[in-house]
């Protein structure tokens, strides 16, 4: 009931009152391995020509031992596809995008259109990518295609099989 | 005496290396080809039968030249030569693509001794080769050679490579840090800075020891000296091209042999 009310209110006020955006839920699976390190994870949005519309999140070792960019930047290249597509263009840390690695469990990433994470998107086809790389472990990439702007609230999901669990994308018009 | 012995030994090694180029694989193998930030790398260099295993000879590194992204020359460190491989370290301080190259240039002479009829050989430089051949030598054949053995290492964002304009060389269209399994990569092959047309390029995946067939791809450069490679799998690859022309800088040399070899890493 509450939900319906706020939706109605939103349509009354018109679109500009609430900026469109997307929520991504990323599951870091619990792994039974002898040597475990939390994975480095990047989530980003690509256009059909493989150019990057925005990096939603980067999780890496941000421990600061004298360098502002953090200890883990040396291994950012292991998030291979993200590194090639956009990672190497960025100067770490990026406010509102980069943060520490996460433990096993489900984590939420929220991005509003027009922010550092997600600049204004031209209408068209896009793909959400989530890539995880783990020290002395494996690498996995999961993608979800979507259309922008969404006509209504939409959900889509995909699942990894080794380094990522469920990845859920929620579009907010 | 000691000097004579040393130079004799040098000639033997160089000749051996020159022959080895014909029969074996020559390569540089960097510890990393893609780095997030400034760091050290170590590089192995060898002449071998299998890719990329050290099982024949170390690669001579006298003519190693490391070019930084800004075009400056970087000195290698901890250079060492073992029985089966050579090795060196490089401190990569700049962002962009480093070019590691072993550039071999030489002139070979082959003739028949007038008195004995025996076949004699000599190796030298364009300046001193003629003085090594006796005036009365018969059936003199002089051949020039220009070889380049390379690999590329990128720190951060790749930068474009400037051709040296000398001999045969590869100028990547697809950055060497962006080679991915299943994706097409383009390269330009140049000779003296000009497109090398209709030259056969062979591309071989590493770890040849662990398969029965070499399985190399053979590709020809097009009219613009360009060629494309689609990588069947991730791993280290060896790219090689050989050709010859008559653009010699030594008056008596009829032929110039050009060779090029590069080690490239393909990501999954």
Short mmCIF file of C-alpha atoms in Angstrom, two decimals:
data_model
loop_
_atom_site.label_atom_id
_atom_site.label_comp_id
_atom_site.label_asym_id
_atom_site.label_seq_id
_atom_site.Cartn_x
_atom_site.Cartn_y
_atom_site.Cartn_z
CA UNK A 1 0.00 0.00 0.00
CA UNK A 2 2.80 2.28 1.00
CA UNK A 3 4.58 1.49 -2.27
CA UNK A 4 1.53 2.20 -4.38
CA UNK A 5 1.12 5.54 -2.62
CA UNK A 6 4.66 6.68 -3.29
CA UNK A 7 4.45 5.58 -6.92
CA UNK A 8 1.27 7.57 -7.36
CA UNK A 9 2.94 10.55 -5.77
CA UNK A 10 5.91 10.24 -8.08
CA UNK A 11 3.70 10.26 -11.16
CA UNK A 12 1.82 13.26 -9.80
CA UNK A 13 4.98 15.22 -9.32
CA UNK A 14 6.36 14.16 -12.72
CA UNK A 15 9.59 12.44 -13.59
CA UNK A 16 12.12 15.18 -12.70
CA UNK A 17 11.24 14.97 -9.04
CA UNK A 18 12.99 11.59 -8.76
CA UNK A 19 16.05 10.91 -10.86
CA UNK A 20 16.10 7.58 -12.62
CA UNK A 21 18.72 5.07 -11.60
CA UNK A 22 19.55 1.50 -10.94
CA UNK A 23 20.24 -0.82 -8.05
CA UNK A 24 22.57 -3.74 -8.36
CA UNK A 25 22.69 -6.55 -5.87
CA UNK A 26 25.98 -8.49 -5.98
CA UNK A 27 26.43 -11.74 -4.12
CA UNK A 28 29.93 -12.68 -3.07
CA UNK A 29 29.73 -16.46 -2.60
CA UNK A 30 31.07 -18.23 0.46
CA UNK A 31 33.92 -20.44 -0.72
CA UNK A 32 35.48 -23.35 1.07
CA UNK A 33 39.13 -22.87 0.16
CA UNK A 34 42.38 -23.12 2.10
CA UNK A 35 43.52 -19.59 1.32
CA UNK A 36 40.74 -17.10 0.96
CA UNK A 37 40.99 -13.45 0.02
CA UNK A 38 37.99 -11.28 -0.63
CA UNK A 39 37.51 -10.78 -4.35
CA UNK A 40 38.17 -7.55 -6.17
CA UNK A 41 34.90 -6.63 -7.87
CA UNK A 42 33.94 -4.08 -10.50
CA UNK A 43 30.44 -3.27 -11.75
CA UNK A 44 29.97 -1.09 -14.80
CA UNK A 45 27.61 -0.22 -17.65
CA UNK A 46 28.65 -0.66 -21.28
CA UNK A 47 27.19 0.57 -24.54
CA UNK A 48 26.84 -1.86 -27.49
CA UNK A 49 30.15 -0.55 -28.93
CA UNK A 50 31.90 -1.69 -25.71
CA UNK A 51 32.53 1.86 -24.55
CA UNK A 52 31.82 2.38 -20.88
CA UNK A 53 28.95 4.60 -19.74
CA UNK A 54 29.98 4.47 -16.09
CA UNK A 55 31.68 2.45 -13.37
CA UNK A 56 29.15 1.80 -10.62
CA UNK A 57 31.53 0.28 -8.10
CA UNK A 58 35.07 -1.01 -7.62
CA UNK A 59 35.95 -2.98 -4.52
CA UNK A 60 39.65 -3.41 -3.85
CA UNK A 61 42.18 -3.28 -1.05
CA UNK A 62 42.13 0.39 -0.08
CA UNK A 63 44.39 0.02 2.98
CA UNK A 64 46.48 3.14 3.00
CA UNK A 65 50.12 2.53 3.83
CA UNK A 66 51.48 5.81 2.64
CA UNK A 67 49.86 5.89 -0.79
CA UNK A 68 46.49 7.57 -1.08
CA UNK A 69 45.33 5.23 -3.84
CA UNK A 70 45.53 2.21 -1.56
CA UNK A 71 47.58 -0.95 -1.38
CA UNK A 72 45.58 -2.93 -3.88
CA UNK A 73 45.90 -0.84 -7.03
CA UNK A 74 48.71 -3.12 -8.20
CA UNK A 75 46.17 -5.91 -8.72
CA UNK A 76 43.36 -3.90 -10.29
CA UNK A 77 44.51 -5.18 -13.70
CA UNK A 78 43.27 -8.62 -12.64
CA UNK A 79 39.70 -7.36 -13.02
CA UNK A 80 40.71 -7.83 -16.61
CA UNK A 81 37.81 -6.72 -18.74
CA UNK A 82 36.99 -3.73 -16.57
CA UNK A 83 40.68 -2.78 -16.57
CA UNK A 84 40.85 -2.83 -20.36
CA UNK A 85 37.56 -1.08 -20.91
CA UNK A 86 37.84 1.72 -18.35
CA UNK A 87 39.81 0.85 -15.21
CA UNK A 88 43.14 1.99 -16.57
CA UNK A 89 41.65 5.41 -17.39
CA UNK A 90 40.70 6.08 -13.78
CA UNK A 91 42.82 7.51 -11.00
CA UNK A 92 42.08 5.62 -7.81
CA UNK A 93 40.38 6.20 -5.45
CA UNK A 94 37.22 7.50 -7.14
CA UNK A 95 34.80 9.12 -4.73
CA UNK A 96 31.45 7.40 -4.68
CA UNK A 97 32.75 4.52 -6.80
CA UNK A 98 35.70 2.77 -5.15
CA UNK A 99 35.56 1.17 -1.75
CA UNK A 100 36.94 -1.70 0.29
CA UNK A 101 36.48 -5.37 -0.60
CA UNK A 102 33.38 -7.07 0.79
CA UNK A 103 32.92 -10.33 2.69
CA UNK A 104 30.71 -13.17 1.46
CA UNK A 105 27.06 -12.13 1.26
CA UNK A 106 24.74 -9.91 -0.76
CA UNK A 107 25.74 -6.31 -1.26
CA UNK A 108 23.77 -3.42 -2.73
CA UNK A 109 25.12 -0.83 -5.12
CA UNK A 110 22.86 2.10 -5.92
CA UNK A 111 23.42 4.57 -8.70
CA UNK A 112 21.39 7.60 -9.72
CA UNK A 113 21.47 8.83 -13.30
CA UNK A 114 23.59 11.96 -13.50
CA UNK A 115 26.03 10.88 -10.77
CA UNK A 116 29.76 10.04 -11.05
CA UNK A 117 28.79 6.37 -11.25
CA UNK A 118 26.18 6.75 -13.93
CA UNK A 119 26.29 9.87 -16.11
CA UNK A 120 23.18 10.70 -18.20
CA UNK A 121 22.46 7.77 -20.52
CA UNK A 122 21.22 8.29 -24.06
CA UNK A 123 18.21 6.04 -24.81
CA UNK A 124 19.35 2.67 -26.09
CA UNK A 125 20.65 -0.79 -25.28
CA UNK A 126 23.15 -1.25 -22.45
CA UNK A 127 24.78 -4.06 -20.54
CA UNK A 128 25.55 -4.26 -16.88
CA UNK A 129 28.78 -6.12 -16.17
CA UNK A 130 29.95 -7.46 -12.84
CA UNK A 131 33.44 -8.94 -12.75
CA UNK A 132 35.17 -10.55 -9.80
CA UNK A 133 38.83 -11.58 -9.46
CA UNK A 134 40.22 -13.24 -6.37
CA UNK A 135 43.86 -13.46 -5.27
CA UNK A 136 45.08 -17.09 -5.71
CA UNK A 137 41.56 -17.78 -6.95
CA UNK A 138 39.57 -17.43 -10.13
CA UNK A 139 37.86 -14.77 -12.13
CA UNK A 140 34.29 -14.54 -13.32
CA UNK A 141 32.22 -12.07 -15.26
CA UNK A 142 28.42 -11.84 -15.38
CA UNK A 143 26.38 -9.54 -17.59
CA UNK A 144 22.76 -8.42 -17.82
CA UNK A 145 21.44 -6.58 -20.89
CA UNK A 146 18.90 -3.81 -20.40
CA UNK A 147 17.14 -0.98 -22.22
CA UNK A 148 17.38 2.61 -21.08
CA UNK A 149 15.29 4.47 -20.09
CA UNK A 150 13.03 1.87 -18.47
CA UNK A 151 9.31 2.42 -18.99
CA UNK A 152 8.54 1.03 -15.56
CA UNK A 153 10.40 -0.48 -12.65
CA UNK A 154 12.08 -3.63 -13.95
CA UNK A 155 14.17 -6.42 -12.58
CA UNK A 156 16.58 -8.85 -14.18
CA UNK A 157 19.11 -11.25 -12.76
CA UNK A 158 21.98 -13.51 -13.71
CA UNK A 159 24.10 -15.91 -11.77
CA UNK A 160 27.77 -16.63 -11.58
CA UNK A 161 29.00 -20.16 -11.01
CA UNK A 162 32.30 -19.74 -9.16
CA UNK A 163 33.43 -16.30 -8.06
CA UNK A 164 30.03 -14.59 -8.13
CA UNK A 165 26.64 -15.60 -6.81
CA UNK A 166 23.40 -13.97 -7.88
CA UNK A 167 23.61 -10.58 -9.59
CA UNK A 168 20.32 -8.67 -9.62
CA UNK A 169 19.61 -5.51 -11.56
CA UNK A 170 16.73 -3.28 -10.63
CA UNK A 171 15.88 -0.40 -12.96
CA UNK A 172 14.12 2.66 -11.60
CA UNK A 173 12.41 4.93 -14.12
CA UNK B 1 96.39 -13.51 -27.93
CA UNK B 2 93.63 -13.29 -25.45
CA UNK B 3 91.90 -10.69 -27.61
CA UNK B 4 92.16 -12.82 -30.69
CA UNK B 5 90.64 -15.75 -28.86
CA UNK B 6 87.87 -13.59 -27.52
CA UNK B 7 86.97 -12.18 -30.90
CA UNK B 8 87.15 -15.63 -32.44
CA UNK B 9 84.77 -16.86 -29.77
CA UNK B 10 82.52 -13.91 -30.47
CA UNK B 11 82.38 -14.70 -34.16
CA UNK B 12 81.50 -18.31 -33.37
CA UNK B 13 78.73 -17.27 -30.99
CA UNK B 14 77.33 -14.71 -33.38
CA UNK B 15 77.38 -17.13 -36.29
CA UNK B 16 75.76 -19.77 -34.12
CA UNK B 17 73.12 -17.24 -33.11
CA UNK B 18 72.55 -16.32 -36.74
CA UNK B 19 72.05 -19.93 -37.72
CA UNK B 20 69.90 -20.47 -34.68
CA UNK B 21 67.59 -17.72 -35.92
CA UNK B 22 66.91 -19.87 -38.96
CA UNK B 23 66.24 -23.07 -37.13
CA UNK B 24 64.94 -22.17 -33.71
CA UNK B 25 62.52 -19.91 -31.95
CA UNK B 26 63.97 -16.73 -30.52
CA UNK B 27 62.02 -14.89 -27.89
CA UNK B 28 61.75 -12.52 -24.99
CA UNK B 29 59.36 -13.56 -22.25
CA UNK B 30 58.28 -10.79 -19.83
CA UNK B 31 57.00 -11.68 -16.36
CA UNK B 32 53.98 -9.41 -16.99
CA UNK B 33 52.69 -7.61 -20.05
CA UNK B 34 49.92 -5.66 -18.31
CA UNK B 35 50.53 -3.71 -15.10
CA UNK B 36 48.25 -1.46 -13.10
CA UNK B 37 51.03 0.84 -11.98
CA UNK B 38 54.77 1.46 -12.04
CA UNK B 39 56.61 -1.71 -11.09
CA UNK B 40 59.54 -3.97 -11.93
CA UNK B 41 59.36 -6.74 -14.47
CA UNK B 42 61.84 -9.48 -15.22
CA UNK B 43 62.37 -10.84 -18.70
CA UNK B 44 63.77 -14.17 -19.90
CA UNK B 45 65.37 -14.41 -23.32
CA UNK B 46 66.23 -17.62 -25.12
CA UNK B 47 66.74 -19.47 -28.37
CA UNK B 48 64.76 -22.68 -28.07
CA UNK B 49 62.95 -25.48 -29.85
CA UNK B 50 59.82 -25.32 -27.71
CA UNK B 51 57.81 -22.23 -26.90
CA UNK B 52 58.42 -20.93 -24.25
CA UNK B 53 60.89 -23.32 -22.65
CA UNK B 54 64.60 -22.82 -22.17
CA UNK B 55 66.12 -25.81 -23.87
CA UNK B 56 68.77 -24.67 -26.29
CA UNK B 57 70.76 -21.47 -25.86
CA UNK B 58 70.56 -18.11 -24.12
CA UNK B 59 69.65 -15.18 -26.37
CA UNK B 60 72.49 -12.68 -26.83
CA UNK B 61 71.42 -9.38 -25.31
CA UNK B 62 74.25 -7.12 -26.52
CA UNK B 63 71.83 -5.31 -28.80
CA UNK B 64 68.92 -5.09 -26.38
CA UNK B 65 67.11 -1.77 -26.55
CA UNK B 66 64.25 -0.84 -24.24
CA UNK B 67 62.13 2.12 -25.30
CA UNK B 68 59.90 3.87 -22.75
CA UNK B 69 56.48 5.30 -23.71
CA UNK B 70 58.03 8.79 -24.05
CA UNK B 71 60.62 7.47 -26.50
CA UNK B 72 63.56 7.55 -24.10
CA UNK B 73 65.88 4.55 -23.74
CA UNK B 74 65.75 2.61 -20.48
CA UNK B 75 68.73 0.62 -19.23
CA UNK B 76 68.08 -2.98 -18.17
CA UNK B 77 69.30 -4.11 -14.76
CA UNK B 78 70.63 -7.39 -13.36
CA UNK B 79 71.42 -8.67 -16.80
CA UNK B 80 72.73 -12.23 -16.69
CA UNK B 81 73.44 -14.97 -19.15
CA UNK B 82 72.97 -18.57 -18.14
CA UNK B 83 73.61 -21.72 -20.10
CA UNK B 84 70.04 -21.91 -21.38
CA UNK B 85 68.64 -18.44 -21.02
CA UNK B 86 69.48 -14.80 -20.51
CA UNK B 87 67.58 -12.60 -18.13
CA UNK B 88 67.21 -8.94 -17.19
CA UNK B 89 65.01 -6.69 -15.07
CA UNK B 90 63.38 -3.44 -16.12
CA UNK B 91 62.09 -0.70 -13.85
CA UNK B 92 58.90 0.57 -15.47
CA UNK B 93 58.27 4.06 -14.15
CA UNK B 94 56.09 5.59 -16.86
CA UNK B 95 52.51 5.01 -17.90
CA UNK B 96 52.12 3.58 -21.39
CA UNK B 97 53.63 0.88 -23.57
CA UNK B 98 57.28 -0.14 -23.30
CA UNK B 99 58.95 -1.79 -26.24
CA UNK B 100 61.63 -4.39 -25.51
CA UNK B 101 63.70 -5.16 -28.59
CA UNK B 102 66.79 -7.11 -29.50
CA UNK B 103 67.93 -5.66 -32.80
CA UNK B 104 70.43 -7.71 -34.76
CA UNK B 105 72.19 -6.33 -37.79
CA UNK B 106 74.95 -8.09 -39.59
CA UNK B 107 76.62 -8.96 -42.84
CA UNK B 108 77.70 -12.45 -43.84
CA UNK B 109 80.20 -13.33 -46.50
CA UNK B 110 80.77 -16.73 -48.06
CA UNK B 111 83.43 -17.49 -50.65
CA UNK B 112 85.74 -20.10 -52.05
CA UNK B 113 89.41 -19.80 -51.28
CA UNK B 114 91.33 -19.49 -54.54
CA UNK B 115 94.23 -21.72 -53.54
CA UNK B 116 92.43 -24.57 -51.76
CA UNK B 117 88.87 -24.31 -53.09
CA UNK B 118 87.58 -24.49 -49.52
CA UNK B 119 84.41 -22.64 -48.54
CA UNK B 120 85.13 -19.80 -46.12
CA UNK B 121 82.73 -17.67 -44.15
CA UNK B 122 82.95 -14.39 -42.27
CA UNK B 123 80.58 -12.20 -40.34
CA UNK B 124 80.95 -8.50 -39.81
CA UNK B 125 79.48 -5.08 -40.17
CA UNK B 126 78.75 -3.15 -43.38
CA UNK B 127 82.02 -1.26 -42.80
CA UNK B 128 84.40 -4.12 -42.19
CA UNK B 129 83.01 -7.03 -44.19
CA UNK B 130 84.83 -6.24 -47.44
CA UNK B 131 88.17 -6.13 -45.67
CA UNK B 132 87.59 -9.68 -44.40
CA UNK B 133 87.16 -11.15 -47.86
CA UNK B 134 90.46 -11.78 -49.70
CA UNK B 135 90.84 -9.90 -52.96
CA UNK B 136 91.23 -13.13 -54.94
CA UNK B 137 88.26 -14.92 -53.36
CA UNK B 138 85.94 -16.72 -55.75
CA UNK B 139 82.17 -17.07 -55.83
CA UNK B 140 81.76 -14.38 -53.20
CA UNK B 141 78.26 -14.13 -51.76
CA UNK B 142 77.54 -11.32 -49.33
CA UNK B 143 74.24 -11.19 -47.48
CA UNK B 144 72.99 -8.56 -45.10
CA UNK B 145 70.62 -9.37 -42.25
CA UNK B 146 68.30 -7.29 -40.09
CA UNK B 147 66.44 -8.99 -37.28
CA UNK B 148 64.23 -7.76 -34.48
CA UNK B 149 63.02 -9.76 -31.48
CA UNK B 150 60.43 -7.96 -29.39
CA UNK B 151 57.86 -7.91 -26.67
CA UNK B 152 55.62 -5.18 -25.25
CA UNK B 153 54.71 -4.29 -21.69
CA UNK B 154 52.01 -1.77 -20.76
CA UNK B 155 51.63 0.15 -17.51
CA UNK B 156 48.12 1.59 -17.19
CA UNK B 157 46.77 2.94 -20.45
CA UNK B 158 48.57 1.78 -23.62
CA UNK B 159 50.41 4.33 -25.74
CA UNK B 160 51.08 4.25 -29.48
CA UNK B 161 54.42 3.01 -30.75
CA UNK B 162 56.55 4.98 -33.15
CA UNK B 163 58.20 2.97 -35.91
CA UNK B 164 62.00 3.00 -35.91
CA UNK B 165 61.93 2.98 -39.72
CA UNK B 166 64.70 0.39 -39.84
CA UNK B 167 64.26 -3.21 -40.89
CA UNK B 168 61.08 -5.20 -40.32
CA UNK B 169 58.91 -4.22 -37.38
CA UNK B 170 55.41 -4.56 -36.00
CA UNK B 171 53.24 -1.57 -35.16
CA UNK B 172 50.14 -2.73 -33.32
CA UNK B 173 46.75 -1.33 -34.33
CA UNK B 174 45.12 -3.24 -31.48
CA UNK B 175 47.20 -2.41 -28.40
CA UNK B 176 49.30 -5.40 -27.25
CA UNK B 177 47.67 -5.04 -23.82
CA UNK B 178 44.22 -5.58 -25.38
CA UNK B 179 44.58 -9.02 -26.92
CA UNK B 180 41.71 -11.24 -25.87
CA UNK B 181 40.71 -14.81 -26.66
CA UNK B 182 38.15 -14.96 -29.47
CA UNK B 183 38.62 -11.31 -30.43
CA UNK B 184 40.25 -10.05 -33.59
CA UNK B 185 43.47 -8.04 -33.30
CA UNK B 186 45.07 -5.98 -36.07
CA UNK B 187 48.72 -5.21 -36.68
CA UNK B 188 50.79 -3.40 -39.26
CA UNK B 189 54.00 -4.91 -40.50
CA UNK B 190 56.56 -2.43 -41.78
CA UNK B 191 59.85 -2.66 -43.63
CA UNK B 192 62.01 0.45 -43.28
CA UNK B 193 58.88 2.28 -42.12
CA UNK B 194 56.88 1.33 -45.23
CA UNK B 195 54.01 -1.22 -45.37
CA UNK B 196 55.34 -4.78 -45.75
CA UNK B 197 52.97 -6.23 -48.34
CA UNK B 198 52.32 -9.92 -48.95
CA UNK B 199 54.57 -11.11 -46.16
CA UNK B 200 53.71 -14.36 -44.43
CA UNK B 201 53.32 -14.10 -40.67
CA UNK B 202 53.08 -17.18 -38.46
CA UNK B 203 51.43 -17.13 -35.07
CA UNK B 204 52.08 -19.98 -32.63
CA UNK B 205 50.66 -20.50 -29.15
CA UNK B 206 53.12 -21.26 -26.37
CA UNK B 207 53.34 -24.52 -24.38
CA UNK B 208 54.18 -26.44 -27.56
CA UNK B 209 55.75 -29.13 -25.35
CA UNK B 210 52.32 -30.20 -24.23
CA UNK B 211 50.69 -30.80 -27.57
CA UNK B 212 51.34 -33.04 -30.53
CA UNK B 213 50.81 -30.46 -33.23
CA UNK B 214 52.43 -27.06 -33.40
CA UNK B 215 49.16 -25.70 -34.80
CA UNK B 216 50.50 -22.39 -36.05
CA UNK B 217 48.34 -19.95 -37.98
CA UNK B 218 49.79 -18.52 -41.17
CA UNK B 219 48.52 -15.13 -42.26
CA UNK B 220 49.53 -12.88 -45.12
CA UNK B 221 49.78 -9.12 -44.82
CA UNK B 222 47.49 -7.19 -47.18
CA UNK B 223 48.32 -4.35 -49.58
CA UNK B 224 48.63 -1.97 -46.62
CA UNK B 225 50.92 -4.29 -44.70
CA UNK B 226 48.10 -5.04 -42.29
CA UNK B 227 47.04 -8.41 -40.92
CA UNK B 228 44.51 -9.69 -38.41
CA UNK B 229 44.75 -12.46 -35.87
CA UNK B 230 41.87 -14.07 -33.99
CA UNK B 231 43.21 -15.76 -30.89
CA UNK B 232 41.84 -19.28 -30.38
CA UNK B 233 42.80 -19.38 -26.70
CA UNK B 234 44.39 -17.29 -23.99
CA UNK B 235 48.12 -17.58 -23.37
CA UNK B 236 51.50 -16.45 -24.61
CA UNK B 237 51.89 -16.36 -28.39
CA UNK B 238 54.89 -16.14 -30.65
CA UNK B 239 54.61 -14.20 -33.86
CA UNK B 240 57.21 -14.50 -36.58
CA UNK B 241 57.80 -13.11 -40.05
CA UNK B 242 60.69 -13.58 -42.48
CA UNK B 243 61.34 -12.08 -45.85
CA UNK B 244 64.16 -10.78 -48.01
CA UNK B 245 64.77 -7.94 -50.41
CA UNK B 246 67.63 -6.34 -52.24
CA UNK B 247 67.85 -3.08 -50.29
CA UNK B 248 71.35 -3.57 -49.00
CA UNK B 249 73.68 -0.92 -47.67
CA UNK B 250 76.75 -2.92 -48.60
CA UNK B 251 77.67 -2.49 -52.25
CA UNK B 252 78.57 -6.13 -52.87
CA UNK B 253 75.63 -7.59 -50.95
CA UNK B 254 72.85 -8.75 -53.25
CA UNK B 255 70.33 -9.74 -50.63
CA UNK B 256 69.01 -8.47 -47.30
CA UNK B 257 67.33 -10.99 -45.02
CA UNK B 258 64.70 -9.51 -42.72
CA UNK B 259 63.28 -11.27 -39.70
CA UNK B 260 60.88 -10.31 -36.97
CA UNK B 261 59.68 -12.14 -33.86
CA UNK B 262 57.41 -10.97 -31.05
CA UNK B 263 55.97 -12.46 -27.89
CA UNK B 264 52.36 -11.43 -27.22
CA UNK B 265 50.08 -12.24 -24.32
CA UNK B 266 46.41 -13.02 -24.90
CA UNK B 267 43.99 -12.74 -21.99
CA UNK B 268 40.97 -14.97 -21.37
#
